[in-house]
Amino acid sequence: DIAAWVEDSFPVKASADAEWSEGEVYLPAPRPGGDAWVAIDLATGEASSEITSRGWISYLNDLHKGRNSGGEWSLFIDIFAFACLVFAFTGLFLLQLHSAKRKSTWPLVGLGLAIPAAIAVIFIH
């Protein structure tokens, strides 16, 4: 298996999908915050590789989006998103329970929604 040989020979995790052309096999190995690849010349058997990094901001952005980060990370961020929704809805439930005693509850909740929405409309194009 070419992907297994590449992973043993180069510091990359090759994807299972090799791209075959007339004289070359290309194995992409995307990763969070960067990219890597291995190309094998079919005529000579010579292999070349490249590993690039776009920096820690790109790394964090890719982890945030779950891009090229694996199934385990994708499952983790999905579970975390679900937990955030649970906390948000229980918070709204608690607000509803205590709103009868605090008249400013719903106007403040409304401002908490309106101010970020207004900032987004004004500054995001």
PDB file of C-alpha atoms in Angstrom:
ATOM      1  CA  ASP A   1       0.000   0.000   0.000  1.00  0.00           C
ATOM      2  CA  ILE A   2       1.497   3.300  -1.115  1.00  0.00           C
ATOM      3  CA  ALA A   3      -0.115   5.384   1.632  1.00  0.00           C
ATOM      4  CA  ALA A   4       1.350   3.135   4.346  1.00  0.00           C
ATOM      5  CA  TRP A   5       4.824   3.308   2.765  1.00  0.00           C
ATOM      6  CA  VAL A   6       4.580   7.104   2.525  1.00  0.00           C
ATOM      7  CA  GLU A   7       3.620   7.382   6.202  1.00  0.00           C
ATOM      8  CA  ASP A   8       6.569   5.158   7.152  1.00  0.00           C
ATOM      9  CA  SER A   9       9.047   7.036   4.940  1.00  0.00           C
ATOM     10  CA  PHE A  10       7.944  10.663   5.306  1.00  0.00           C
ATOM     11  CA  PRO A  11       6.666  12.726   8.249  1.00  0.00           C
ATOM     12  CA  VAL A  12       3.173  13.047   6.732  1.00  0.00           C
ATOM     13  CA  LYS A  13      -0.165  11.321   7.107  1.00  0.00           C
ATOM     14  CA  ALA A  14      -1.185  10.477   3.563  1.00  0.00           C
ATOM     15  CA  SER A  15      -4.808  10.355   2.568  1.00  0.00           C
ATOM     16  CA  ALA A  16      -6.127   7.172   1.033  1.00  0.00           C
ATOM     17  CA  ASP A  17      -6.933   8.931  -2.253  1.00  0.00           C
ATOM     18  CA  ALA A  18      -3.872   8.988  -4.478  1.00  0.00           C
ATOM     19  CA  GLU A  19      -4.020  11.019  -7.658  1.00  0.00           C
ATOM     20  CA  TRP A  20      -2.571   9.113 -10.594  1.00  0.00           C
ATOM     21  CA  SER A  21      -1.313  10.866 -13.705  1.00  0.00           C
ATOM     22  CA  GLU A  22       0.696   9.629 -16.669  1.00  0.00           C
ATOM     23  CA  GLY A  23       4.099   9.755 -15.000  1.00  0.00           C
ATOM     24  CA  GLU A  24       3.421  10.417 -11.337  1.00  0.00           C
ATOM     25  CA  VAL A  25       1.487   9.422  -8.250  1.00  0.00           C
ATOM     26  CA  TYR A  26       0.533  12.357  -6.030  1.00  0.00           C
ATOM     27  CA  LEU A  27      -0.552  11.793  -2.433  1.00  0.00           C
ATOM     28  CA  PRO A  28      -2.062  14.839  -0.757  1.00  0.00           C
ATOM     29  CA  ALA A  29      -1.752  15.023   3.020  1.00  0.00           C
ATOM     30  CA  PRO A  30      -3.679  18.097   4.154  1.00  0.00           C
ATOM     31  CA  ARG A  31      -3.485  18.981   7.831  1.00  0.00           C
ATOM     32  CA  PRO A  32      -4.788  21.751  10.091  1.00  0.00           C
ATOM     33  CA  GLY A  33      -2.835  24.940   9.549  1.00  0.00           C
ATOM     34  CA  GLY A  34      -0.831  23.639   6.652  1.00  0.00           C
ATOM     35  CA  ASP A  35      -0.442  21.218   3.835  1.00  0.00           C
ATOM     36  CA  ALA A  36       1.791  18.347   2.841  1.00  0.00           C
ATOM     37  CA  TRP A  37       2.179  16.106  -0.163  1.00  0.00           C
ATOM     38  CA  VAL A  38       4.305  13.337  -1.569  1.00  0.00           C
ATOM     39  CA  ALA A  39       4.876  12.810  -5.290  1.00  0.00           C
ATOM     40  CA  ILE A  40       6.363   9.629  -6.716  1.00  0.00           C
ATOM     41  CA  ASP A  41       7.815   9.584 -10.221  1.00  0.00           C
ATOM     42  CA  LEU A  42       6.658   6.338 -11.827  1.00  0.00           C
ATOM     43  CA  ALA A  43       9.579   6.150 -14.253  1.00  0.00           C
ATOM     44  CA  THR A  44      12.396   6.532 -11.731  1.00  0.00           C
ATOM     45  CA  GLY A  45      10.686   5.673  -8.443  1.00  0.00           C
ATOM     46  CA  GLU A  46      12.028   8.902  -6.960  1.00  0.00           C
ATOM     47  CA  ALA A  47       9.815  10.366  -4.254  1.00  0.00           C
ATOM     48  CA  SER A  48       9.661  14.001  -3.232  1.00  0.00           C
ATOM     49  CA  SER A  49       7.637  15.675  -0.531  1.00  0.00           C
ATOM     50  CA  GLU A  50       6.809  19.071   0.858  1.00  0.00           C
ATOM     51  CA  ILE A  51       5.376  20.173   4.171  1.00  0.00           C
ATOM     52  CA  THR A  52       4.085  23.720   4.596  1.00  0.00           C
ATOM     53  CA  SER A  53       2.701  25.604   7.563  1.00  0.00           C
ATOM     54  CA  ARG A  54       0.496  28.683   7.389  1.00  0.00           C
ATOM     55  CA  GLY A  55       1.022  29.590  11.054  1.00  0.00           C
ATOM     56  CA  TRP A  56      -0.799  29.176  14.320  1.00  0.00           C
ATOM     57  CA  ILE A  57      -3.746  31.408  13.377  1.00  0.00           C
ATOM     58  CA  SER A  58      -4.454  29.192  10.384  1.00  0.00           C
ATOM     59  CA  TYR A  59      -4.023  26.134  12.605  1.00  0.00           C
ATOM     60  CA  LEU A  60      -6.574  27.408  15.122  1.00  0.00           C
ATOM     61  CA  ASN A  61      -8.937  28.471  12.326  1.00  0.00           C
ATOM     62  CA  ASP A  62      -8.787  25.006  10.756  1.00  0.00           C
ATOM     63  CA  LEU A  63      -9.445  23.370  14.133  1.00  0.00           C
ATOM     64  CA  HIS A  64     -12.366  25.749  14.681  1.00  0.00           C
ATOM     65  CA  LYS A  65     -13.884  24.689  11.360  1.00  0.00           C
ATOM     66  CA  GLY A  66     -12.905  21.035  11.665  1.00  0.00           C
ATOM     67  CA  ARG A  67     -10.992  21.258   8.381  1.00  0.00           C
ATOM     68  CA  ASN A  68      -8.464  18.444   7.757  1.00  0.00           C
ATOM     69  CA  SER A  69      -8.505  17.548  11.441  1.00  0.00           C
ATOM     70  CA  GLY A  70      -9.920  14.026  11.447  1.00  0.00           C
ATOM     71  CA  GLY A  71     -13.107  12.367  12.523  1.00  0.00           C
ATOM     72  CA  GLU A  72     -12.298  12.386  16.229  1.00  0.00           C
ATOM     73  CA  TRP A  73     -11.881  16.159  16.292  1.00  0.00           C
ATOM     74  CA  SER A  74     -15.076  16.613  14.275  1.00  0.00           C
ATOM     75  CA  LEU A  75     -16.975  14.487  16.794  1.00  0.00           C
ATOM     76  CA  PHE A  76     -15.466  16.480  19.679  1.00  0.00           C
ATOM     77  CA  ILE A  77     -16.515  19.859  18.271  1.00  0.00           C
ATOM     78  CA  ASP A  78     -20.013  18.523  17.512  1.00  0.00           C
ATOM     79  CA  ILE A  79     -20.411  17.324  21.113  1.00  0.00           C
ATOM     80  CA  PHE A  80     -19.050  20.644  22.385  1.00  0.00           C
ATOM     81  CA  ALA A  81     -21.518  22.570  20.185  1.00  0.00           C
ATOM     82  CA  PHE A  82     -24.383  20.469  21.542  1.00  0.00           C
ATOM     83  CA  ALA A  83     -23.241  21.192  25.120  1.00  0.00           C
ATOM     84  CA  CYS A  84     -23.179  24.931  24.313  1.00  0.00           C
ATOM     85  CA  LEU A  85     -26.771  24.708  23.072  1.00  0.00           C
ATOM     86  CA  VAL A  86     -27.818  22.885  26.256  1.00  0.00           C
ATOM     87  CA  PHE A  87     -26.222  25.620  28.393  1.00  0.00           C
ATOM     88  CA  ALA A  88     -27.848  28.358  26.304  1.00  0.00           C
ATOM     89  CA  PHE A  89     -31.334  26.863  26.525  1.00  0.00           C
ATOM     90  CA  THR A  90     -31.064  26.140  30.254  1.00  0.00           C
ATOM     91  CA  GLY A  91     -29.910  29.745  30.711  1.00  0.00           C
ATOM     92  CA  LEU A  92     -32.961  31.008  28.821  1.00  0.00           C
ATOM     93  CA  PHE A  93     -35.149  28.740  30.949  1.00  0.00           C
ATOM     94  CA  LEU A  94     -33.629  30.213  34.124  1.00  0.00           C
ATOM     95  CA  LEU A  95     -34.159  33.717  32.766  1.00  0.00           C
ATOM     96  CA  GLN A  96     -37.810  32.881  32.142  1.00  0.00           C
ATOM     97  CA  LEU A  97     -38.196  31.528  35.688  1.00  0.00           C
ATOM     98  CA  HIS A  98     -36.778  34.662  37.305  1.00  0.00           C
ATOM     99  CA  SER A  99     -38.116  37.259  34.875  1.00  0.00           C
ATOM    100  CA  ALA A 100     -41.329  37.815  36.840  1.00  0.00           C
ATOM    101  CA  LYS A 101     -39.306  39.329  39.711  1.00  0.00           C
ATOM    102  CA  ARG A 102     -36.924  41.282  37.483  1.00  0.00           C
ATOM    103  CA  LYS A 103     -38.633  43.540  34.971  1.00  0.00           C
ATOM    104  CA  SER A 104     -35.364  44.372  33.212  1.00  0.00           C
ATOM    105  CA  THR A 105     -34.686  40.741  32.203  1.00  0.00           C
ATOM    106  CA  TRP A 106     -36.252  40.672  28.738  1.00  0.00           C
ATOM    107  CA  PRO A 107     -35.209  44.200  27.700  1.00  0.00           C
ATOM    108  CA  LEU A 108     -31.605  43.285  28.571  1.00  0.00           C
ATOM    109  CA  VAL A 109     -31.903  39.991  26.674  1.00  0.00           C
ATOM    110  CA  GLY A 110     -33.282  41.958  23.711  1.00  0.00           C
ATOM    111  CA  LEU A 111     -30.335  44.372  23.863  1.00  0.00           C
ATOM    112  CA  GLY A 112     -27.969  41.425  24.102  1.00  0.00           C
ATOM    113  CA  LEU A 113     -29.362  40.207  20.784  1.00  0.00           C
ATOM    114  CA  ALA A 114     -29.862  43.584  19.083  1.00  0.00           C
ATOM    115  CA  ILE A 115     -26.431  45.110  19.767  1.00  0.00           C
ATOM    116  CA  PRO A 116     -24.377  42.266  18.192  1.00  0.00           C
ATOM    117  CA  ALA A 117     -26.856  42.095  15.291  1.00  0.00           C
ATOM    118  CA  ALA A 118     -26.492  45.859  14.700  1.00  0.00           C
ATOM    119  CA  ILE A 119     -22.693  45.638  14.864  1.00  0.00           C
ATOM    120  CA  ALA A 120     -22.773  42.790  12.330  1.00  0.00           C
ATOM    121  CA  VAL A 121     -25.062  44.710   9.964  1.00  0.00           C
ATOM    122  CA  ILE A 122     -22.983  47.889  10.199  1.00  0.00           C
ATOM    123  CA  PHE A 123     -19.445  46.490  10.081  1.00  0.00           C
ATOM    124  CA  ILE A 124     -19.638  43.163   8.202  1.00  0.00           C
ATOM    125  CA  HIS A 125     -19.998  43.533   4.472  1.00  0.00           C
TER     126      HIS A 125
END
